[in-house]
XYZ file of C-alpha atoms in Angstrom:
239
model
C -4.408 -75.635 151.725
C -1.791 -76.561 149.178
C 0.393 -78.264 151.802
C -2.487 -80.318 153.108
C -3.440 -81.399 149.453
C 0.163 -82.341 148.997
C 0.364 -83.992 152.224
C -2.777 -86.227 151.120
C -1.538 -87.264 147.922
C 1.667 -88.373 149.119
C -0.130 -90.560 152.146
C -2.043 -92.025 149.393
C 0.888 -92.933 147.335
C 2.886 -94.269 150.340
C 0.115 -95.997 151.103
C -1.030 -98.022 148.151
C 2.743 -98.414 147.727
C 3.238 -99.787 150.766
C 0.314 -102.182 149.887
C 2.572 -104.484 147.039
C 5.663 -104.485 149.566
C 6.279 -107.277 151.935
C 7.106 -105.545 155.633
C 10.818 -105.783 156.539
C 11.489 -106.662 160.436
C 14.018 -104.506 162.051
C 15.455 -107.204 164.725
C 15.034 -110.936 163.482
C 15.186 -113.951 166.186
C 18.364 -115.261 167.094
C 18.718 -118.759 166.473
C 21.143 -121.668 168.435
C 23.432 -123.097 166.419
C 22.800 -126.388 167.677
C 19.599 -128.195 165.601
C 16.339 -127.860 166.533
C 14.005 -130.246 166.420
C 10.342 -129.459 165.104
C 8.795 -129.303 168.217
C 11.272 -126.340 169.100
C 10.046 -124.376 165.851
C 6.654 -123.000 166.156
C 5.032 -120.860 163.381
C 3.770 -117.146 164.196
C 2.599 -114.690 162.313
C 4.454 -112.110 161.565
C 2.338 -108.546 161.350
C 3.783 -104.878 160.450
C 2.372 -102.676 163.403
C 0.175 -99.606 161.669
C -0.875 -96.805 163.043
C -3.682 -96.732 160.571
C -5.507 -99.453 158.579
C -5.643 -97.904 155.166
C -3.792 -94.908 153.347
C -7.142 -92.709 153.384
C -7.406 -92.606 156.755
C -3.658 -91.589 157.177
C -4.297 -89.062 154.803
C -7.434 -87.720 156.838
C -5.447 -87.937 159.433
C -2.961 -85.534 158.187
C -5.355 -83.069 156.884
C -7.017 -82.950 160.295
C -4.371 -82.156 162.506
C -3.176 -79.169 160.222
C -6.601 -78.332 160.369
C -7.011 -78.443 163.903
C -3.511 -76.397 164.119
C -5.717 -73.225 162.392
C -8.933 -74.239 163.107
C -10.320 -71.266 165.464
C -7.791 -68.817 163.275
C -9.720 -70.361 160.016
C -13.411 -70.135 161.520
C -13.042 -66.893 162.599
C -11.398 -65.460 158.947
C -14.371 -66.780 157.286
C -16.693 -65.844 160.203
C -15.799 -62.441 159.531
C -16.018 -62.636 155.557
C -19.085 -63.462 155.955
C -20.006 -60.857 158.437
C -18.989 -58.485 155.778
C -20.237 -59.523 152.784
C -23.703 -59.262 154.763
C -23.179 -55.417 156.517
C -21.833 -54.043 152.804
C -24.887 -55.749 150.646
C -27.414 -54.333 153.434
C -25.903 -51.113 152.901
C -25.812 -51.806 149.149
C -29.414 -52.561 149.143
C -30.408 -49.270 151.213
C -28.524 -46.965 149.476
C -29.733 -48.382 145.773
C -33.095 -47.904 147.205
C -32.552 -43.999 148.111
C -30.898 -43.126 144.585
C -33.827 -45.125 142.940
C -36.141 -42.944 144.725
C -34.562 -40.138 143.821
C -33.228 -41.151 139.968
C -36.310 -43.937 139.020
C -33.936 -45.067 135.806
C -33.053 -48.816 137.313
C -31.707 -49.854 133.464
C -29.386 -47.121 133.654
C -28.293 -47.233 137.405
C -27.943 -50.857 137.158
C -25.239 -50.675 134.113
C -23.842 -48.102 135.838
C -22.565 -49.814 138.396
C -21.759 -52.952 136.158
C -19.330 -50.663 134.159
C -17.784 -49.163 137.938
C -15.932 -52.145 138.199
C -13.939 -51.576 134.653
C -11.750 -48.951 135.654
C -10.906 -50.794 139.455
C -9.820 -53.540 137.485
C -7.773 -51.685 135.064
C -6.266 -49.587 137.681
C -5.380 -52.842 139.714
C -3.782 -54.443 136.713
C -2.151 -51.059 134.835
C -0.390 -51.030 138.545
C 0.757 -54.735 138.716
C -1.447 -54.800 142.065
C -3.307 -57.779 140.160
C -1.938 -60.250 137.280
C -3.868 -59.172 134.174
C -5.815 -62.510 132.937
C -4.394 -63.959 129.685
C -7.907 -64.835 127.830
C -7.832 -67.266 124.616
C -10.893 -67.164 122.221
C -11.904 -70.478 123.187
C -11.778 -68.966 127.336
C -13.851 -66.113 126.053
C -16.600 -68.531 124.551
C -16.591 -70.366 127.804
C -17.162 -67.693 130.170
C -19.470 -65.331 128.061
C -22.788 -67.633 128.902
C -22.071 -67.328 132.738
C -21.259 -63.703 132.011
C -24.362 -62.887 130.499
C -26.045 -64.670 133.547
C -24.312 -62.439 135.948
C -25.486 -59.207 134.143
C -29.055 -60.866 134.048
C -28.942 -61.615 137.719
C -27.844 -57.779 138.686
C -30.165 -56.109 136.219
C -33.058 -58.412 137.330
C -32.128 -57.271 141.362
C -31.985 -53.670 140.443
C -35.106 -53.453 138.534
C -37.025 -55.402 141.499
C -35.432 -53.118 143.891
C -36.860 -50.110 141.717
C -40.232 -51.330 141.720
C -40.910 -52.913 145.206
C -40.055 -52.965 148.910
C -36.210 -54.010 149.758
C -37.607 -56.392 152.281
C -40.322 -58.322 149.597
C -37.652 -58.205 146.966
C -35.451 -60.540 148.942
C -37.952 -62.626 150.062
C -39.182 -63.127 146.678
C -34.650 -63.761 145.450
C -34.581 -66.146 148.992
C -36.575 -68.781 146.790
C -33.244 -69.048 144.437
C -32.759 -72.787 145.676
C -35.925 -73.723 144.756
C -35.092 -72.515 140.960
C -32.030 -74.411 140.872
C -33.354 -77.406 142.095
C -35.891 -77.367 139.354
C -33.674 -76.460 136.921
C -30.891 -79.232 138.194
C -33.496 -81.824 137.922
C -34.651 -80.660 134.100
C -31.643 -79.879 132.447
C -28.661 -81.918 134.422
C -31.339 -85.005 135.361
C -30.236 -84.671 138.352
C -32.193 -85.038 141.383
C -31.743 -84.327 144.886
C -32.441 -86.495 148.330
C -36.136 -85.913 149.227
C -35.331 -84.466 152.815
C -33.824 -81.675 150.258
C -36.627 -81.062 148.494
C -39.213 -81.186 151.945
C -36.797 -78.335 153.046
C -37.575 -76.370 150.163
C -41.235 -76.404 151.315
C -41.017 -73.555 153.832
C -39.182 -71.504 151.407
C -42.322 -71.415 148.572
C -45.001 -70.981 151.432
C -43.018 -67.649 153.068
C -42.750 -66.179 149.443
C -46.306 -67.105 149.252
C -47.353 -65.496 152.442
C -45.533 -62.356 151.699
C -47.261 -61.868 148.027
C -50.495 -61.929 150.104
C -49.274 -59.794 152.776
C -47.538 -57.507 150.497
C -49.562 -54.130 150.729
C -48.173 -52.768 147.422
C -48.388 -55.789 145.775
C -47.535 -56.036 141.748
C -46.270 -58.516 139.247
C -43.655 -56.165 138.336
C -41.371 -56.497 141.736
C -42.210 -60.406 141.542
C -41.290 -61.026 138.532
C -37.799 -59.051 138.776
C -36.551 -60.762 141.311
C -37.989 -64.330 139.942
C -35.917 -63.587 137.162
C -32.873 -62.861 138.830
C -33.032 -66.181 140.789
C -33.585 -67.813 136.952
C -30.554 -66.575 136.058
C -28.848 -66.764 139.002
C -29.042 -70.873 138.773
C -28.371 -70.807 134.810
C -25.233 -69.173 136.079
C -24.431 -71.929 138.029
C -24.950 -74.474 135.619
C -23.061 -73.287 133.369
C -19.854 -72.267 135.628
């Protein structure tokens, strides 16, 4: 990725360099020594062949052939991330629900697991396995609203997993876009493409349909989860 970035910015700068320069011709015309007379002479224009018109599309150029080079190789890596980070938070989500059958204390379980992830860290950086982070006060200050957002957005799942259904609880956390939309458009007056919004549609009526078809139906697992997907977005504004 670095190489390709690298690769672009120098096309760019050869490019609009090459822009201010007059071409130089390898092989010039012989001429007769003997004069010529005006008719002899005739004027043509004189173009420097380019393979492409402009320095962006050399540059895309570049990018997409090293691209191409690792394309499958690249597809499938992320393929499988992907395939991963979906089989570990299904098993996530089953096995929270068992222990908060078992253990119904979903403020406790869910700093529990929040404060897990202190010691893996330390471990990973007392070992030199991972670069300890070199925080300033003003970094701290920074990254302590999206911080708080985080813990909001894992209490907020735990708590809706602790008083719902698994399967209504993520219906309910699917309508995330839909918050940060609306919260885009408020705070950031920014506003998206209406084809963006129309796809949004289908989204609101299945969390609709599966509040009315939710058998055990309460406020308490809708509004968890709503306020996950509240913080969720504030997170993202604010990264």
């Amino acid at each position: 990725m670095a190489r390709a970035q690298f690769m672009m910015l120098l096309a760019l700068a050869l490019g609009g360099a090459s822009a201010w320069q007059v071409p130089k011709l390898s092989k010039l015309p012989q001429l007769h020594r003997s004069p010529l007379s005006s008719k002899d002479v005739q004027a043509t224009p004189v173009t420097a062949p380019a393979k492409y018109s402009t320095a962006l599309e050399a540059a895309t150029a570049t990018a997409g052939g090293e691209a191409e080079g690792g394309g499958l190789a690249q597809t499938l890596k992320v393929g499988g991330y992907f395939g991963l980070w979906y089989a570990l938070n299904i098993g996530y989500n089953i096995y929270n629900k068992k222990a908060l059958n078992i253990v119904d204390l979903p403020w406790t379980m869910a700093l529990i697991q929040l404060f897990a992830g202190i010691p893996y860290v330390m471990l990973l950086w007392a070992t030199g396995l991972r670069k300890a982070p070199v925080l300033t006060k003003e970094n701290i200050k920074n990254l302590t609203p999206s911080a708080l957002c985080h813990l909001g957005t894992h209490v907020g799942a735990v708590l809706s997993l602790g008083a719902g259904a698994v399967s209504f609880t993520h219906i309910v956390k699917a309508s995330e876009p839909v918050v940060s939309a609306l919260l885009t458009a408020v705070f950031l007056k920014e506003f998206l493409p209406i084809p963006v919004y129309l796809s949004l549609l289908p989204v609101i009526g299945g969390v609709g349909l599966a509040s009315l078809k939710e058998l055990s139906f309460s406020w308490l697992p809708l509004r968890t989860p709503l306020l996950s997907d509240v913080v969720s977005a504030s997170r993202a504004l604010l990264s």
